[in-house]
Coordinates of C-alpha atoms in Angstrom, one line a residue:
M235 CA 0.0 0.0 0.0
E236 CA 1.4 3.3 -1.0
M237 CA 1.7 6.2 1.4
V238 CA -0.9 8.9 0.8
T239 CA -0.2 12.4 2.1
I240 CA -2.7 14.0 4.5
T241 CA -3.2 16.9 2.2
E242 CA -4.2 14.5 -0.7
L243 CA -6.6 12.6 1.6
R244 CA -8.1 15.9 2.8
K245 CA -8.6 17.1 -0.8
K246 CA -10.3 13.8 -1.7
W247 CA -12.4 13.9 1.4
K248 CA -13.4 17.5 0.8
K249 CA -14.4 16.7 -2.7
S250 CA -16.6 13.8 -1.8
F251 CA -18.0 15.7 1.2
S252 CA -19.0 18.7 -0.9
M253 CA -20.5 16.4 -3.5
T254 CA -22.5 14.6 -0.8
L255 CA -23.5 18.0 0.7
T256 CA -24.8 19.3 -2.7
K257 CA -26.7 16.1 -3.2
F258 CA -28.3 16.4 0.3
C259 CA -29.0 20.1 -0.3
R260 CA -30.8 19.3 -3.6
V261 CA -32.9 16.6 -2.0
G262 CA -33.6 18.7 1.0
S263 CA -34.6 21.7 -1.0
A264 CA -36.9 19.5 -3.1
V265 CA -38.5 18.0 0.0
G266 CA -38.8 21.4 1.6
I267 CA -40.4 23.0 -1.4
S268 CA -42.9 20.1 -1.8
W269 CA -43.6 20.3 1.9
L270 CA -44.2 24.1 1.8
L271 CA -46.5 23.7 -1.2
A272 CA -48.5 21.0 0.6
A273 CA -48.7 23.2 3.7
R274 CA -49.8 26.2 1.6
S275 CA -52.5 24.2 -0.2
C276 CA -53.7 22.9 3.2
R277 CA -53.8 26.4 4.6
D278 CA -55.7 27.7 1.5
R279 CA -58.2 24.9 1.8
N280 CA -58.7 25.7 5.5
A281 CA -59.1 29.4 4.7
V282 CA -61.7 28.6 2.0
M283 CA -63.5 26.4 4.6
T284 CA -63.6 29.1 7.2
M285 CA -64.8 31.7 4.6
K286 CA -67.9 29.7 3.7

């Protein structure tokens, strides 16, 4: 097994970490947006119910 310098390891780790983070952010934003839309539609429905 060849010796890998700490800086190289850190670079690799940072790259994979940032990629994972962006993936998580994309999924999280998609989930958050859909959740917000669902909450808004629910609230609108409730508002219509109370108006009648």
